[in-house]
């Protein structure tokens, strides 16, 4: 819409010839479809974006086997929903079979199965990372405060793809929530370099592809590494 275009224009204000050369225009609007989270994460893994180890299951029995294979604690998600947290379709940090089965029994039935994942335990901060086609400007890259309080903070910075590690780190440092990444009240600093690498890899993979929009929220940033634990991906529906 107009607001999004103005945001992208502000990001690209007073471009240099070099900047103009590397930010090519993108195709106009096309029919799209939402990619299943498990499939989206497979695609992310293939381009070097870290995601949790996970197994798609269709029953409680399969979920128990998958959990033993991955090792507790695990995270359980009902597939087929775009906004799982609001629907009660996510349970994190399930420590045993009893907790797993109780979580599955309480979840909405979608008919699309479930995703059992290893729970990420090295967490210093949560970050939002998104890349979106924004015709005719280019590909808009967004980084910001992530997690369930993303909308509450409204703390984001925008760049145009392709991006460099230095550009991403600079954008993260401009966030109001940047102190959480540096190490707040005695907590260790987050691995910002890993976040920058993730953003660069994601942007490079999206530019020129069939991906229309991808949002990773949250990316859990630890003392070593950054892992995309949730992925919402929209692609062209040809």
Short mmCIF file of C-alpha atoms in Angstrom, two decimals:
data_model
loop_
_atom_site.label_atom_id
_atom_site.label_comp_id
_atom_site.label_asym_id
_atom_site.label_seq_id
_atom_site.Cartn_x
_atom_site.Cartn_y
_atom_site.Cartn_z
CA UNK A 1 0.00 0.00 0.00
CA UNK A 2 0.91 3.68 0.00
CA UNK A 3 2.21 3.57 3.59
CA UNK A 4 4.53 0.68 2.83
CA UNK A 5 5.79 2.35 -0.31
CA UNK A 6 6.51 5.55 1.59
CA UNK A 7 8.41 3.57 4.21
CA UNK A 8 10.55 1.96 1.54
CA UNK A 9 11.08 5.32 -0.17
CA UNK A 10 12.28 6.82 3.10
CA UNK A 11 14.78 3.99 3.46
CA UNK A 12 16.10 4.67 -0.04
CA UNK A 13 16.20 8.46 0.29
CA UNK A 14 18.92 10.22 -1.72
CA UNK A 15 20.37 7.05 -3.27
CA UNK A 16 23.82 7.08 -4.80
CA UNK A 17 24.37 5.69 -8.32
CA UNK A 18 25.93 2.58 -6.76
CA UNK A 19 22.92 2.09 -4.52
CA UNK A 20 20.54 2.53 -7.45
CA UNK A 21 22.44 -0.07 -9.44
CA UNK A 22 22.19 -2.77 -6.79
CA UNK A 23 18.52 -2.24 -5.87
CA UNK A 24 16.77 -3.53 -8.98
CA UNK A 25 12.98 -3.20 -9.37
CA UNK A 26 10.79 -6.23 -8.67
CA UNK A 27 7.74 -7.68 -10.33
CA UNK A 28 4.30 -6.27 -9.60
CA UNK A 29 1.76 -8.09 -7.44
CA UNK A 30 1.12 -11.77 -8.14
CA UNK A 31 -1.09 -14.54 -6.76
CA UNK A 32 0.45 -15.96 -3.60
CA UNK A 33 0.17 -18.89 -1.20
CA UNK A 34 1.36 -19.53 2.34
CA UNK A 35 4.05 -22.18 2.75
CA UNK A 36 3.68 -24.72 5.56
CA UNK A 37 6.07 -23.87 8.42
CA UNK A 38 7.90 -27.19 8.24
CA UNK A 39 8.49 -26.77 4.49
CA UNK A 40 9.50 -23.14 4.98
CA UNK A 41 12.10 -24.18 7.55
CA UNK A 42 13.50 -26.83 5.23
CA UNK A 43 13.98 -24.12 2.64
CA UNK A 44 15.59 -21.79 5.18
CA UNK A 45 17.98 -24.53 6.28
CA UNK A 46 19.00 -25.09 2.65
CA UNK A 47 20.21 -21.47 2.35
CA UNK A 48 22.14 -21.50 5.61
CA UNK A 49 19.57 -20.04 8.01
CA UNK A 50 19.68 -21.94 11.31
CA UNK A 51 16.38 -23.53 12.40
CA UNK A 52 15.66 -26.04 15.17
CA UNK A 53 15.85 -29.76 14.43
CA UNK A 54 12.27 -30.89 13.87
CA UNK A 55 10.05 -33.78 12.83
CA UNK A 56 6.54 -33.60 11.34
CA UNK A 57 4.10 -36.02 12.98
CA UNK A 58 0.47 -36.96 12.57
CA UNK A 59 -0.40 -38.56 15.90
CA UNK A 60 0.40 -38.57 19.59
CA UNK A 61 2.31 -41.83 19.21
CA UNK A 62 4.51 -40.34 16.47
CA UNK A 63 5.04 -37.22 18.59
CA UNK A 64 6.35 -39.33 21.48
CA UNK A 65 8.78 -41.17 19.19
CA UNK A 66 9.93 -37.87 17.65
CA UNK A 67 10.45 -36.30 21.07
CA UNK A 68 12.64 -39.18 22.23
CA UNK A 69 14.62 -38.91 18.99
CA UNK A 70 15.15 -35.15 19.37
CA UNK A 71 15.58 -35.21 23.14
CA UNK A 72 13.56 -33.26 25.68
CA UNK A 73 12.76 -30.42 26.13
CA UNK A 74 10.75 -30.12 22.92
CA UNK A 75 8.42 -27.59 21.34
CA UNK A 76 5.10 -28.68 19.82
CA UNK A 77 3.28 -26.74 17.09
CA UNK A 78 0.04 -27.44 15.24
CA UNK A 79 0.66 -26.94 11.52
CA UNK A 80 -1.72 -25.18 9.15
CA UNK A 81 -2.12 -21.95 11.13
CA UNK A 82 -0.46 -18.64 10.30
CA UNK A 83 -0.66 -17.18 13.81
CA UNK A 84 -0.12 -20.11 16.12
CA UNK A 85 0.44 -18.25 19.40
CA UNK A 86 -2.94 -16.52 19.25
CA UNK A 87 -4.64 -19.85 18.47
CA UNK A 88 -3.00 -21.71 21.35
CA UNK A 89 -1.16 -23.90 18.86
CA UNK A 90 2.36 -23.60 20.33
CA UNK A 91 3.83 -25.12 23.48
CA UNK A 92 7.49 -24.49 24.27
CA UNK A 93 9.83 -26.34 26.62
CA UNK A 94 7.87 -29.55 27.13
CA UNK A 95 10.07 -31.62 29.44
CA UNK A 96 8.49 -35.07 29.33
CA UNK A 97 5.95 -37.29 27.59
CA UNK A 98 3.15 -36.33 29.99
CA UNK A 99 3.61 -32.62 29.21
CA UNK A 100 3.79 -33.38 25.48
CA UNK A 101 0.53 -35.35 25.44
CA UNK A 102 -1.26 -32.74 27.55
CA UNK A 103 -0.11 -30.00 25.16
CA UNK A 104 -1.29 -31.92 22.10
CA UNK A 105 -4.69 -32.61 23.69
CA UNK A 106 -5.21 -28.89 24.35
CA UNK A 107 -4.33 -27.73 20.83
CA UNK A 108 -6.77 -26.97 18.00
CA UNK A 109 -7.10 -29.74 15.43
CA UNK A 110 -6.08 -28.45 12.00
CA UNK A 111 -5.76 -31.68 10.03
CA UNK A 112 -2.28 -30.62 8.91
CA UNK A 113 -0.28 -32.51 11.53
CA UNK A 114 2.16 -31.25 14.11
CA UNK A 115 5.77 -30.13 14.20
CA UNK A 116 7.91 -31.40 17.07
CA UNK A 117 11.14 -29.44 17.51
CA UNK A 118 14.10 -29.35 19.84
CA UNK A 119 13.61 -26.37 22.17
CA UNK A 120 16.31 -23.70 21.88
CA UNK A 121 17.71 -23.04 25.35
CA UNK A 122 20.55 -20.56 24.65
CA UNK A 123 18.52 -17.34 24.50
CA UNK A 124 19.70 -13.81 25.26
CA UNK A 125 17.29 -11.82 23.06
CA UNK A 126 14.49 -12.22 20.52
CA UNK A 127 14.71 -10.51 17.15
CA UNK A 128 12.30 -10.03 14.24
CA UNK A 129 13.72 -10.51 10.74
CA UNK A 130 11.64 -10.08 7.59
CA UNK A 131 12.19 -9.66 3.86
CA UNK A 132 9.35 -8.48 1.63
CA UNK A 133 8.93 -7.67 -2.03
CA UNK A 134 7.92 -4.02 -2.25
CA UNK A 135 7.26 -3.09 -5.91
CA UNK A 136 8.57 -1.01 -7.51
CA UNK A 137 11.20 -0.17 -4.87
CA UNK A 138 12.86 -3.54 -4.37
CA UNK A 139 13.12 -5.95 -1.46
CA UNK A 140 12.53 -4.41 1.96
CA UNK A 141 14.51 -5.94 4.83
CA UNK A 142 13.21 -5.38 8.36
CA UNK A 143 14.95 -6.11 11.65
CA UNK A 144 13.53 -5.32 15.06
CA UNK A 145 12.52 -6.37 18.54
CA UNK A 146 10.98 -9.82 18.26
CA UNK A 147 8.73 -12.21 20.13
CA UNK A 148 5.17 -11.86 21.39
CA UNK A 149 5.74 -8.17 22.25
CA UNK A 150 6.78 -7.16 18.72
CA UNK A 151 3.65 -5.07 18.13
CA UNK A 152 3.87 -3.53 21.60
CA UNK A 153 7.43 -2.27 21.06
CA UNK A 154 7.01 -1.28 17.38
CA UNK A 155 10.80 -1.15 17.32
CA UNK A 156 12.08 -1.85 13.80
CA UNK A 157 14.64 -0.63 11.27
CA UNK A 158 14.45 -1.00 7.49
CA UNK A 159 17.04 -1.64 4.80
CA UNK A 160 16.92 -2.41 1.08
CA UNK A 161 18.33 -5.73 -0.14
CA UNK A 162 20.95 -6.79 -0.87
CA UNK A 163 22.45 -5.90 2.50
CA UNK A 164 25.88 -6.18 4.08
CA UNK A 165 26.76 -7.42 7.56
CA UNK A 166 27.81 -3.90 8.57
CA UNK A 167 24.47 -2.47 7.42
CA UNK A 168 22.55 -5.06 9.44
CA UNK A 169 24.64 -4.52 12.56
CA UNK A 170 24.14 -0.76 12.20
CA UNK A 171 20.37 -1.25 11.92
CA UNK A 172 20.33 -3.44 15.04
CA UNK A 173 22.32 -0.84 16.95
CA UNK A 174 19.71 1.82 16.07
CA UNK A 175 16.89 -0.12 17.74
CA UNK A 176 15.51 1.11 21.05
CA UNK A 177 15.88 -2.48 22.25
CA UNK A 178 19.58 -2.60 21.31
CA UNK A 179 20.65 -2.74 25.01
CA UNK A 180 19.02 -6.19 25.21
CA UNK A 181 21.46 -7.38 22.55
CA UNK A 182 24.49 -5.84 24.22
CA UNK A 183 23.85 -7.59 27.53
CA UNK A 184 21.34 -6.02 29.90
CA UNK A 185 21.54 -6.07 33.72
CA UNK A 186 24.27 -8.65 33.96
CA UNK A 187 23.11 -10.84 31.10
CA UNK A 188 25.74 -11.88 28.53
CA UNK A 189 25.86 -10.09 25.17
CA UNK A 190 24.00 -11.66 22.26
CA UNK A 191 25.80 -13.01 19.20
CA UNK A 192 24.93 -10.08 16.93
CA UNK A 193 27.35 -11.28 14.24
CA UNK A 194 25.25 -14.43 13.83
CA UNK A 195 22.11 -12.31 13.43
CA UNK A 196 23.83 -10.26 10.74
CA UNK A 197 24.94 -13.40 8.91
CA UNK A 198 21.40 -14.78 9.07
CA UNK A 199 19.88 -11.58 7.66
CA UNK A 200 22.41 -11.41 4.81
CA UNK A 201 21.81 -15.06 3.86
CA UNK A 202 18.04 -14.64 4.02
CA UNK A 203 18.01 -11.47 1.92
CA UNK A 204 20.34 -12.98 -0.68
CA UNK A 205 18.09 -16.05 -0.95
CA UNK A 206 14.87 -14.05 -1.30
CA UNK A 207 16.00 -11.49 -3.89
CA UNK A 208 14.99 -12.70 -7.35
CA UNK A 209 13.25 -15.82 -6.00
CA UNK A 210 9.59 -16.86 -5.88
CA UNK A 211 9.40 -15.74 -2.24
CA UNK A 212 7.12 -12.73 -1.86
CA UNK A 213 7.52 -12.33 1.89
CA UNK A 214 9.18 -14.17 4.74
CA UNK A 215 8.99 -13.27 8.42
CA UNK A 216 11.08 -14.94 11.10
CA UNK A 217 9.70 -14.05 14.51
CA UNK A 218 11.28 -14.75 16.75
CA UNK A 219 14.88 -15.37 15.87
CA UNK A 220 16.33 -16.51 19.20
CA UNK A 221 19.78 -15.00 19.66
CA UNK A 222 22.06 -16.70 22.12
CA UNK A 223 25.61 -16.20 23.28
CA UNK A 224 26.65 -18.26 20.27
CA UNK A 225 24.33 -18.43 17.28
CA UNK A 226 20.93 -17.22 16.13
CA UNK A 227 18.07 -19.63 15.38
CA UNK A 228 14.81 -18.90 13.54
CA UNK A 229 12.20 -20.73 15.62
CA UNK A 230 9.16 -19.44 13.72
CA UNK A 231 8.80 -18.84 9.99
CA UNK A 232 5.94 -17.35 7.98
CA UNK A 233 6.66 -17.60 4.24
CA UNK A 234 4.54 -16.50 1.27
CA UNK A 235 5.51 -17.48 -2.29
CA UNK A 236 4.17 -16.97 -5.80
CA UNK A 237 1.30 -19.31 -6.61
CA UNK A 238 2.00 -20.22 -10.23
#
